Short mmCIF file of N, CA and C in Angstrom, two decimals:
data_model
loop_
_atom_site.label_atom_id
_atom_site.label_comp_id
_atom_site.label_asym_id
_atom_site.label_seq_id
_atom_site.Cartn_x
_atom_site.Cartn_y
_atom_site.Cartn_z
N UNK A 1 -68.13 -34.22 -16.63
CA UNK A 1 -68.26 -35.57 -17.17
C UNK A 1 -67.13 -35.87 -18.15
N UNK A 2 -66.64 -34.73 -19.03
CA UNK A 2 -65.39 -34.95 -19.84
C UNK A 2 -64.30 -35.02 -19.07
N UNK A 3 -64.14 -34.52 -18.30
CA UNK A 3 -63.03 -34.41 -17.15
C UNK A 3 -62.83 -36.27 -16.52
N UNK A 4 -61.70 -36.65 -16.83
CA UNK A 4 -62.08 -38.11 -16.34
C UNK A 4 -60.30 -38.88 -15.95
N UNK A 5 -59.54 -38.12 -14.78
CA UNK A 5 -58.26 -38.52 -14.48
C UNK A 5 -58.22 -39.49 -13.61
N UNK A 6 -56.83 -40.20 -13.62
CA UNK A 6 -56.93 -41.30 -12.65
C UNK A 6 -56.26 -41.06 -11.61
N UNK A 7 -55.56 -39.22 -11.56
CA UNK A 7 -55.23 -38.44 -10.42
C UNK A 7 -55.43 -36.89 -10.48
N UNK A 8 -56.48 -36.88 -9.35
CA UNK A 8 -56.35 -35.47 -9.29
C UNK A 8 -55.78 -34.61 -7.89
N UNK A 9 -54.93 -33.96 -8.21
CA UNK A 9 -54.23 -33.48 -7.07
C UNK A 9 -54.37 -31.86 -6.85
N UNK A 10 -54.60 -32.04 -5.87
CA UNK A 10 -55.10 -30.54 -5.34
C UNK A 10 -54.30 -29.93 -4.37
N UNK A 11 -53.67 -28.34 -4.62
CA UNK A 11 -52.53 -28.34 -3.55
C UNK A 11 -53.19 -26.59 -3.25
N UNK A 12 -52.67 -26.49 -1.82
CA UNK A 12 -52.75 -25.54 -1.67
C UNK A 12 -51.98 -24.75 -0.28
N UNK A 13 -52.01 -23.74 0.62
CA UNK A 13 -52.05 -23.27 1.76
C UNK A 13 -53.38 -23.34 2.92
N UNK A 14 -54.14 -22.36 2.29
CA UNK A 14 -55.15 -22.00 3.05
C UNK A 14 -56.34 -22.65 3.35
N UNK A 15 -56.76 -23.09 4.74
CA UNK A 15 -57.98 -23.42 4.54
C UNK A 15 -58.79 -23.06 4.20
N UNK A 16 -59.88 -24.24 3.27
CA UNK A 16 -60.81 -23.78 2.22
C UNK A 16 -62.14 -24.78 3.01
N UNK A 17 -62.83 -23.84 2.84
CA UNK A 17 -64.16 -24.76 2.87
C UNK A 17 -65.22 -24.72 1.46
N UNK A 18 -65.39 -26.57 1.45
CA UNK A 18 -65.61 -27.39 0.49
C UNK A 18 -67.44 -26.86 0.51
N UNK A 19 -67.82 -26.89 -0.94
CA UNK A 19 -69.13 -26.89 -1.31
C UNK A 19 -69.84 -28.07 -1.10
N UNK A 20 -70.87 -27.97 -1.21
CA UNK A 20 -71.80 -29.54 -1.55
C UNK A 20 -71.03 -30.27 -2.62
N UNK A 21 -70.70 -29.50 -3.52
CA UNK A 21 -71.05 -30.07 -5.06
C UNK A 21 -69.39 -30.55 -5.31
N UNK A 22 -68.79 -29.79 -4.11
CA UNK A 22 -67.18 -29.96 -4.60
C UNK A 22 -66.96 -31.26 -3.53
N UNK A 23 -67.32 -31.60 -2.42
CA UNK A 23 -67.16 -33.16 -1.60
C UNK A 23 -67.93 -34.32 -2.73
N UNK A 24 -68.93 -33.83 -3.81
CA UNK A 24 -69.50 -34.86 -4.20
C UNK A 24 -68.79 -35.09 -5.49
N UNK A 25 -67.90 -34.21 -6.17
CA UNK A 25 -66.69 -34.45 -7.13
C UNK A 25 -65.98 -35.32 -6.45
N UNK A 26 -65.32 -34.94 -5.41
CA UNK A 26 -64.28 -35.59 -4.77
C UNK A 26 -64.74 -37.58 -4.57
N UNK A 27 -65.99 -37.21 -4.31
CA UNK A 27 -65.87 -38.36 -3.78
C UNK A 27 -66.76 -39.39 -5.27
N UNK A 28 -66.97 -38.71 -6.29
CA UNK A 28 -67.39 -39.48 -7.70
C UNK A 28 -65.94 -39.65 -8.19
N UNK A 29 -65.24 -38.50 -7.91
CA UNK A 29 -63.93 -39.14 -8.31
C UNK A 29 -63.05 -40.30 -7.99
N UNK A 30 -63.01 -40.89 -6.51
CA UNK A 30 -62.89 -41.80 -5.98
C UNK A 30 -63.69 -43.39 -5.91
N UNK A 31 -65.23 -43.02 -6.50
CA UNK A 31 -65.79 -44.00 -6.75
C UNK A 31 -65.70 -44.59 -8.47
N UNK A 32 -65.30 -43.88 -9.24
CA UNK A 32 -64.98 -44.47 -10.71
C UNK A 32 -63.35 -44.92 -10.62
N UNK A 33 -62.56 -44.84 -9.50
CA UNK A 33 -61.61 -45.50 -9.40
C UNK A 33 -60.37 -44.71 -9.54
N UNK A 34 -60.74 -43.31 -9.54
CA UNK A 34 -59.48 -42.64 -9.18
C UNK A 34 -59.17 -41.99 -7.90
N UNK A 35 -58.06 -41.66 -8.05
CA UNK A 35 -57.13 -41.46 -6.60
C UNK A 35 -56.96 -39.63 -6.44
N UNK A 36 -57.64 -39.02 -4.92
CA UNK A 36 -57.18 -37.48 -5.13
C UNK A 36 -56.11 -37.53 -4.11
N UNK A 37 -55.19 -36.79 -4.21
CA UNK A 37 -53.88 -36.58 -3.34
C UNK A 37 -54.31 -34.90 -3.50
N UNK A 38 -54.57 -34.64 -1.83
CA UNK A 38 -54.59 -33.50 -1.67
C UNK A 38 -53.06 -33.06 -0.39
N UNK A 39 -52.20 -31.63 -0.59
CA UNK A 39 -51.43 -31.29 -0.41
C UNK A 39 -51.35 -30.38 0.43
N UNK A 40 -50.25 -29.89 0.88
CA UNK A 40 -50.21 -28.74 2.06
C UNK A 40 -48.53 -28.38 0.94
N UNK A 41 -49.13 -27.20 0.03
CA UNK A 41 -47.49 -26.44 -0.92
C UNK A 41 -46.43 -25.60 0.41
N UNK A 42 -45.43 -26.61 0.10
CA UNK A 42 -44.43 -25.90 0.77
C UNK A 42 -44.41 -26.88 2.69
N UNK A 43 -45.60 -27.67 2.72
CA UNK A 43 -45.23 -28.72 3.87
C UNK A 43 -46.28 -27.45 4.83
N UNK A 44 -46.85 -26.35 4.28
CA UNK A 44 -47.33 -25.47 5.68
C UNK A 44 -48.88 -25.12 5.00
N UNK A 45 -49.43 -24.76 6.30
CA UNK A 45 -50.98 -24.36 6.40
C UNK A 45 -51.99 -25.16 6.62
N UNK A 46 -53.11 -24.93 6.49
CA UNK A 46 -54.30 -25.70 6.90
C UNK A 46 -54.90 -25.78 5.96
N UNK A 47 -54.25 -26.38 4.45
CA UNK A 47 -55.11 -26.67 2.96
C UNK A 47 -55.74 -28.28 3.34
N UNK A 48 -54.48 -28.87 3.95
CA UNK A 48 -55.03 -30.68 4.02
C UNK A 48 -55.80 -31.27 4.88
N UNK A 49 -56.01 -30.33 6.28
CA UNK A 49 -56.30 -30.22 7.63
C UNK A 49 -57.86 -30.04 7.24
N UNK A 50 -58.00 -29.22 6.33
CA UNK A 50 -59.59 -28.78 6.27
C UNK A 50 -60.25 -29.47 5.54
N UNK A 51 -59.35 -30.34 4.14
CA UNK A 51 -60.21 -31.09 3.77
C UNK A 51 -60.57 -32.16 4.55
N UNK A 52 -59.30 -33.06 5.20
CA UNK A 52 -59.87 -33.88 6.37
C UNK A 52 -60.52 -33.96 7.05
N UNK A 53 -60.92 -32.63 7.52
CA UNK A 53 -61.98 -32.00 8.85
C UNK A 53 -63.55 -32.16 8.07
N UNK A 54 -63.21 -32.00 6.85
CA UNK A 54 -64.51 -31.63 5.72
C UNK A 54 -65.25 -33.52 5.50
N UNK A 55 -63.84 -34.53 4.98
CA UNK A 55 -64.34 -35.62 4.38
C UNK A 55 -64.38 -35.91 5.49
N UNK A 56 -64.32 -36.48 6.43
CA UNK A 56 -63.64 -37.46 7.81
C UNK A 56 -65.73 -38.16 7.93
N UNK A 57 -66.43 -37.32 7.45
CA UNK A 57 -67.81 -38.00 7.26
C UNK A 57 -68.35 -38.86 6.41
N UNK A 58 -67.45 -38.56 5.05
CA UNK A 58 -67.41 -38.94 4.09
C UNK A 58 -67.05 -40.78 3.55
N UNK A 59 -66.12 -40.94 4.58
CA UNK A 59 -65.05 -41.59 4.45
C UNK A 59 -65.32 -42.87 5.62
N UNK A 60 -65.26 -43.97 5.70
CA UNK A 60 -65.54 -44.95 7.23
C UNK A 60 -64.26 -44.72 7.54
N UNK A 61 -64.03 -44.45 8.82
CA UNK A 61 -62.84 -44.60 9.54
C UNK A 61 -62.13 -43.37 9.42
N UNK A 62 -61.34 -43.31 9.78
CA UNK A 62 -60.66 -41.44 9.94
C UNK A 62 -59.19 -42.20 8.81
N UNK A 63 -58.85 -40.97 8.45
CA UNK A 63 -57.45 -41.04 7.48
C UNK A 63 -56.63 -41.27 8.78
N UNK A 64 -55.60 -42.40 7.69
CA UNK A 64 -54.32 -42.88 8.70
C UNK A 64 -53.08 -42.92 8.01
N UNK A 65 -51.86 -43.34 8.46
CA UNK A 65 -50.35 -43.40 7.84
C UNK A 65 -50.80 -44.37 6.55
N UNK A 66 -50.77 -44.05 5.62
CA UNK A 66 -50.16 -45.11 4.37
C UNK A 66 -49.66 -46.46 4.62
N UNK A 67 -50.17 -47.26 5.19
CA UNK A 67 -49.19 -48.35 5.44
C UNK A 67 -48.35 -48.88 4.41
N UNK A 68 -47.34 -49.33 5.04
CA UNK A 68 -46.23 -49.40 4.63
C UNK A 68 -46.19 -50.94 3.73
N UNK A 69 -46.91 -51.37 3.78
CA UNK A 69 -47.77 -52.67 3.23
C UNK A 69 -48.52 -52.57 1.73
N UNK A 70 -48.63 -51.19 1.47
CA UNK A 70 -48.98 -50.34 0.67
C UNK A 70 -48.26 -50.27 -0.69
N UNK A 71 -49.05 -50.69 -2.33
CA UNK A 71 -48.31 -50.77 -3.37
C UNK A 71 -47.48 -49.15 -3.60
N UNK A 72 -47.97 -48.17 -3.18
CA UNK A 72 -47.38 -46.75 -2.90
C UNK A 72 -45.90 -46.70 -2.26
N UNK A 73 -46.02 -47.59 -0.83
CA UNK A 73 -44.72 -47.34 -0.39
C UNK A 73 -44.07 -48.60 -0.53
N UNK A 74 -44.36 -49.85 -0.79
CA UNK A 74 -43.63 -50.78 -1.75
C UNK A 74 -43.84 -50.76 -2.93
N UNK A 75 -43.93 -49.94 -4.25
CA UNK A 75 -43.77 -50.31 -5.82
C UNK A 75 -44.04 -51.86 -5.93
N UNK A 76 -44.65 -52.58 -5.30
CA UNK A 76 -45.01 -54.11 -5.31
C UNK A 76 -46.43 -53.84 -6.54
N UNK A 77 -46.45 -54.70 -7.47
CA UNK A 77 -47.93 -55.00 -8.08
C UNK A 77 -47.95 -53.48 -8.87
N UNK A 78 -46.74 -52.68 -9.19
CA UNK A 78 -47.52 -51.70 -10.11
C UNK A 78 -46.30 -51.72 -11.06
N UNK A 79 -46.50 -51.51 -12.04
CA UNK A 79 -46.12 -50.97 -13.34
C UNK A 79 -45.00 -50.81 -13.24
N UNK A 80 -43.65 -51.61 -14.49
CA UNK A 80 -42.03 -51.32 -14.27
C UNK A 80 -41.86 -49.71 -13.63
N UNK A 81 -41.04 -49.77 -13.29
CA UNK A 81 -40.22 -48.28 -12.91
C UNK A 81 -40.72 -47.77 -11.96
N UNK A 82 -41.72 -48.46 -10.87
CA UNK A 82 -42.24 -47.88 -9.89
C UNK A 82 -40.86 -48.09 -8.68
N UNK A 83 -40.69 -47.44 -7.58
CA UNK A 83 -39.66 -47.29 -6.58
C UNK A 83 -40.41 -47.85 -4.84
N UNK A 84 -39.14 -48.60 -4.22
CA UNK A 84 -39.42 -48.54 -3.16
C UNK A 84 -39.68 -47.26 -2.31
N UNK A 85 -40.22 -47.08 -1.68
CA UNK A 85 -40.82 -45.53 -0.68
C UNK A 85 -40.39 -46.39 1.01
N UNK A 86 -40.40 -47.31 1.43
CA UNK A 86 -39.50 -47.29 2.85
C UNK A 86 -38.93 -46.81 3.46
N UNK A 87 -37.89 -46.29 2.71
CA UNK A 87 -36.90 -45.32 3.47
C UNK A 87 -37.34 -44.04 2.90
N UNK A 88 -37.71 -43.17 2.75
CA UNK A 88 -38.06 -41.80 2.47
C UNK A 88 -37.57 -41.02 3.33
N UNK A 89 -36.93 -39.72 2.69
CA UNK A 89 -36.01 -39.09 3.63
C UNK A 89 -36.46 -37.56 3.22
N UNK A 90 -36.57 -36.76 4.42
CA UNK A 90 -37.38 -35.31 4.37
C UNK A 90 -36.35 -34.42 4.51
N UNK A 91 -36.67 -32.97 3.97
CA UNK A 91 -35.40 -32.01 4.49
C UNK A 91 -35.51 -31.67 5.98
N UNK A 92 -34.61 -30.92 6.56
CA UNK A 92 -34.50 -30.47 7.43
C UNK A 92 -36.08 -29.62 8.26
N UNK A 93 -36.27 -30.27 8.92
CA UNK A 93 -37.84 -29.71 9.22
C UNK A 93 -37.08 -28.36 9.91
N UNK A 94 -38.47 -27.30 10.01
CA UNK A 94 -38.02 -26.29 10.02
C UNK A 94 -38.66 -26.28 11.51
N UNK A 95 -38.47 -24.89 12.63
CA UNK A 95 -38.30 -25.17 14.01
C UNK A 95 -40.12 -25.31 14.10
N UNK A 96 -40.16 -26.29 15.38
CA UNK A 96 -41.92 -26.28 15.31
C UNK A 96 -43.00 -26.96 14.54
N UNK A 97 -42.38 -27.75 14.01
CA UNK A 97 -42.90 -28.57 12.83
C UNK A 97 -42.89 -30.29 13.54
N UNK A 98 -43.94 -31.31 12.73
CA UNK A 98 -43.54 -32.41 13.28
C UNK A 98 -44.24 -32.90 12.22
N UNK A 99 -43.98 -34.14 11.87
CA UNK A 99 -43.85 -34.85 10.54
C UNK A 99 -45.54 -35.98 11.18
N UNK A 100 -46.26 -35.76 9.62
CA UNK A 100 -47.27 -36.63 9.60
C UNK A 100 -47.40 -37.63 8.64
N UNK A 101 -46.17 -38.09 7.83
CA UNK A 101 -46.13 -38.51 6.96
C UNK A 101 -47.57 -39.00 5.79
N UNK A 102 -47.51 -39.76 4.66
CA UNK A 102 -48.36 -39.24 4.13
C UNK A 102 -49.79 -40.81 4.63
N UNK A 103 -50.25 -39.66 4.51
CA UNK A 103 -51.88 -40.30 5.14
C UNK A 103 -52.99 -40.29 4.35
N UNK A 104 -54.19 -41.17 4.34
CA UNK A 104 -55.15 -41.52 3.10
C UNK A 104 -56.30 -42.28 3.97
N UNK A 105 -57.32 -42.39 3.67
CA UNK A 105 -58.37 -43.08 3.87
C UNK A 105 -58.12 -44.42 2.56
N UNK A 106 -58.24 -45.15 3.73
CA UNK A 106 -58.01 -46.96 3.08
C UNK A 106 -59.67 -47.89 2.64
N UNK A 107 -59.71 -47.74 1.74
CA UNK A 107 -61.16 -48.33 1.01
C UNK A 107 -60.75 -49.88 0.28
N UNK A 108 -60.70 -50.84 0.85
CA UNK A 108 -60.68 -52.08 -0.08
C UNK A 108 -59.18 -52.05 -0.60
N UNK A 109 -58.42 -52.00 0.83
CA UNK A 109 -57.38 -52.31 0.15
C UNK A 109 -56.31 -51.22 -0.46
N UNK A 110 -57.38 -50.10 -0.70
CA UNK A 110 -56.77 -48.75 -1.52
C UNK A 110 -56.65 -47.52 -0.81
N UNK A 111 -56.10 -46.48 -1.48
CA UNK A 111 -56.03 -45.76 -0.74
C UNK A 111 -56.22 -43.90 -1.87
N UNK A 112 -57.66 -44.16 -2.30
CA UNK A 112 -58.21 -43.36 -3.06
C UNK A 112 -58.37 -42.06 -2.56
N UNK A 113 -58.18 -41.44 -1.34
CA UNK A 113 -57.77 -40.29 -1.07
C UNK A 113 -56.75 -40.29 -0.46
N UNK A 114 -55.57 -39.43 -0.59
CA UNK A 114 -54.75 -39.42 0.04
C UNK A 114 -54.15 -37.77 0.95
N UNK A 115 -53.59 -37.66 1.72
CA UNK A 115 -53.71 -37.05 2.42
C UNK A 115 -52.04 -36.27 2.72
N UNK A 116 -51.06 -35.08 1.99
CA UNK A 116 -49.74 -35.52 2.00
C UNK A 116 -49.60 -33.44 3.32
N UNK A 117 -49.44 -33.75 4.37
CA UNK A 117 -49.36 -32.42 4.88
C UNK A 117 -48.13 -32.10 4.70
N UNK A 118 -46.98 -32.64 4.31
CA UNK A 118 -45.79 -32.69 3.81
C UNK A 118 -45.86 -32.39 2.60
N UNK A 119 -45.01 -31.18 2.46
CA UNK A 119 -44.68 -30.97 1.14
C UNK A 119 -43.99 -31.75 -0.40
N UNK A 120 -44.70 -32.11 -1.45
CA UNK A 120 -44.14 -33.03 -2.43
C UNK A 120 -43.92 -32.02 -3.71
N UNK A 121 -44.71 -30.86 -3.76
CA UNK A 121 -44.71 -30.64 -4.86
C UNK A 121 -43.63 -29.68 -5.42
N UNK A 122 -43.21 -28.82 -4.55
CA UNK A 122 -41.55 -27.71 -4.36
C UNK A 122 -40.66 -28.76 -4.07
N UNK A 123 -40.71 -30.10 -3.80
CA UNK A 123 -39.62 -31.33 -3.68
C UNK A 123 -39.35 -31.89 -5.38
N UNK A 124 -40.50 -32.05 -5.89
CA UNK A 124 -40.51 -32.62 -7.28
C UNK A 124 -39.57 -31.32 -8.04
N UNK A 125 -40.23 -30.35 -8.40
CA UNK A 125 -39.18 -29.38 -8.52
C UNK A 125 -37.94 -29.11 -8.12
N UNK A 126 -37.44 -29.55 -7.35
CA UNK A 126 -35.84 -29.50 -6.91
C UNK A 126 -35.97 -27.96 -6.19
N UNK A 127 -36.80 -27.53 -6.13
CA UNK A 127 -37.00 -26.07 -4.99
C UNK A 127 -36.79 -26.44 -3.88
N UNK A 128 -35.97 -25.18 -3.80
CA UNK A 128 -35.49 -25.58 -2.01
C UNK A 128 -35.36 -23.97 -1.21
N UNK A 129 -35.40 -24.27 -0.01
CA UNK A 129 -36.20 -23.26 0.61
C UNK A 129 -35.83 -23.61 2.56
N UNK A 130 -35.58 -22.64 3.30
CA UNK A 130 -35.42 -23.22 4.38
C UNK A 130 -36.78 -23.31 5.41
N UNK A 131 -37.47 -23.03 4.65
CA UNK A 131 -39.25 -23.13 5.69
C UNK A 131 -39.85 -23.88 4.74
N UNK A 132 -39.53 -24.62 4.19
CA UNK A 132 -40.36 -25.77 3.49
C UNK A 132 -40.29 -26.90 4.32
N UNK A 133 -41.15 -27.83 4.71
CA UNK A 133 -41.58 -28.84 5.83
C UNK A 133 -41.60 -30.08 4.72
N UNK A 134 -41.29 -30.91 4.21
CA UNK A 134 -41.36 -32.00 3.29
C UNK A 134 -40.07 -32.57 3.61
N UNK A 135 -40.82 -33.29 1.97
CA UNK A 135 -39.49 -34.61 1.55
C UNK A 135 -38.66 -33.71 0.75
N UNK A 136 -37.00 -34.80 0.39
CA UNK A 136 -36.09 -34.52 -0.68
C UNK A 136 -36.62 -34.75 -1.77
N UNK A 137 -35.82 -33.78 -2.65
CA UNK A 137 -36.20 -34.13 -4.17
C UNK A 137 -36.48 -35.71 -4.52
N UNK A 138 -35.26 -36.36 -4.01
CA UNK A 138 -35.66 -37.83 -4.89
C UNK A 138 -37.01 -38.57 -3.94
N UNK A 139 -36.69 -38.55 -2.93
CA UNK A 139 -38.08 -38.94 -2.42
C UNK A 139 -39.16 -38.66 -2.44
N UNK A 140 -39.18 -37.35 -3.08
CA UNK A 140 -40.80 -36.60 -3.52
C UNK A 140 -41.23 -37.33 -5.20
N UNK A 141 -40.31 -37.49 -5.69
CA UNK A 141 -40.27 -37.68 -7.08
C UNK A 141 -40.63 -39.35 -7.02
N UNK A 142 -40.18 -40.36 -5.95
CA UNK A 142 -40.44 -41.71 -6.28
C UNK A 142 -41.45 -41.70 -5.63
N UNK A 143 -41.73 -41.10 -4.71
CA UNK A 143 -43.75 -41.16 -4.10
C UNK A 143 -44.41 -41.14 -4.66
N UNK A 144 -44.12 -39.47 -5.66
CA UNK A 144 -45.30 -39.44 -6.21
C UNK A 144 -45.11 -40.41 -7.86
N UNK A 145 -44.07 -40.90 -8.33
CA UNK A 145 -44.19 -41.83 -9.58
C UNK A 145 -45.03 -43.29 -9.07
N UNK A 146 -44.72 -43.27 -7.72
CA UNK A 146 -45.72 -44.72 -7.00
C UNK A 146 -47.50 -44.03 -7.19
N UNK A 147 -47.29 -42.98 -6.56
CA UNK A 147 -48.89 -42.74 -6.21
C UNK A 147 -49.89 -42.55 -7.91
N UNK A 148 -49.02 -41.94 -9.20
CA UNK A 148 -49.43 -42.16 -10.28
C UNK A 148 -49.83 -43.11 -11.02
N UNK A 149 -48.83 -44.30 -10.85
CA UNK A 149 -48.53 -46.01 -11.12
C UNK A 149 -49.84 -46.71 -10.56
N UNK A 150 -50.18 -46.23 -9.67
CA UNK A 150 -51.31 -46.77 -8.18
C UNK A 150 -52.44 -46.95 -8.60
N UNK A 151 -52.43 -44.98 -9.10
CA UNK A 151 -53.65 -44.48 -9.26
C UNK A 151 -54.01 -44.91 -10.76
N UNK A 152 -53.27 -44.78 -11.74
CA UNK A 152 -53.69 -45.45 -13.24
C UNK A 152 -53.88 -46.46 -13.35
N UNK A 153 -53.35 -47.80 -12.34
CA UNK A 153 -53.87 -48.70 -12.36
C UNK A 153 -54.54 -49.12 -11.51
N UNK A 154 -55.79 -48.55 -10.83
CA UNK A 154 -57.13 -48.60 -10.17
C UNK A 154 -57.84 -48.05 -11.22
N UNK A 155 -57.70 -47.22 -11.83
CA UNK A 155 -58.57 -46.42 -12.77
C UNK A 155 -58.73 -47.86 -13.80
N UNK A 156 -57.69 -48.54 -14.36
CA UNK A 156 -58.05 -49.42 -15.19
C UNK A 156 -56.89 -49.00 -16.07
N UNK A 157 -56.20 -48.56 -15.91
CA UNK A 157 -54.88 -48.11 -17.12
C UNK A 157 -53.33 -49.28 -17.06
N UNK A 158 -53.30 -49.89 -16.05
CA UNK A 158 -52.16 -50.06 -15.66
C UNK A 158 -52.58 -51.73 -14.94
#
């Protein structure tokens, strides 16, 4: 109950299977108006795959691309210093890989879970790596300053 962000981001590899009590965080978190961006570290594994597989009940409609219509990938309606996301540019995918760009279940407009199987968070860091499946540094860095901007102002901050 003290715990009260307007992003919580969860990253991982491995698929995990979700408790009762941990889908009903997730999804109180999303109903007081914040945003979870869950991750796949490093662009690989079945961390984002399983929560999808987990909420996809949760949620009306199955998670889809971010549209591009989206204050996330236009900085439209949020807070100075937010960035266009249109052109977003990924490293070199590694062999066997194919790009899902980032995906969310759309509620009213919003897009309170989000869904990134692409790596953002070894991008924000400027880590680089030749089996990392993501975006470039700068494009990891203006996503996620959109998806923060987004999310603080749904929460009521922004």
């Amino acid at each position: 109950a003290e715990f009260d962000p307007a992003l919580l981001h969860l990253v991982g590899i491995d698929a995990v299977e979700l408790e009762p009590w941990e889908r009903q965080a997730i999804d109180y978190q999303q109903l007081q108006g914040s945003t979870v961006l869950i991750e796949n570290l490093g662009g690989t594994g079945d961390f984002a795959t399983s929560f999808r597989d987990q909420l996809n009940s949760h949620f009306p409609g199955i998670e889809d691309v971010v549209s591009t219509r989206s204050d996330i990938i236009t900085g439209r309606k949020l807070p100075e210093g937010s960035k266009s996301n249109r052109r977003v540019e990924y490293r070199e995918m590694p062999p066997g890989r194919s790009r899902l760009m980032l995906r969310g279940y759309q509620i009213d407009r919003r897009y309170p879970v989000l869904l990134s199987y692409e790596d953002l968070s070894y991008a924000m860091q400027g880590k680089d790596g030749q089996f990392i499946n993501g975006y470039t540094t700068g494009s990891a860095r203006n996503l996620m300053l959109n998806i923060l901007l987004e999310a603080e102002k749904a929460k009521g901050g922004g």
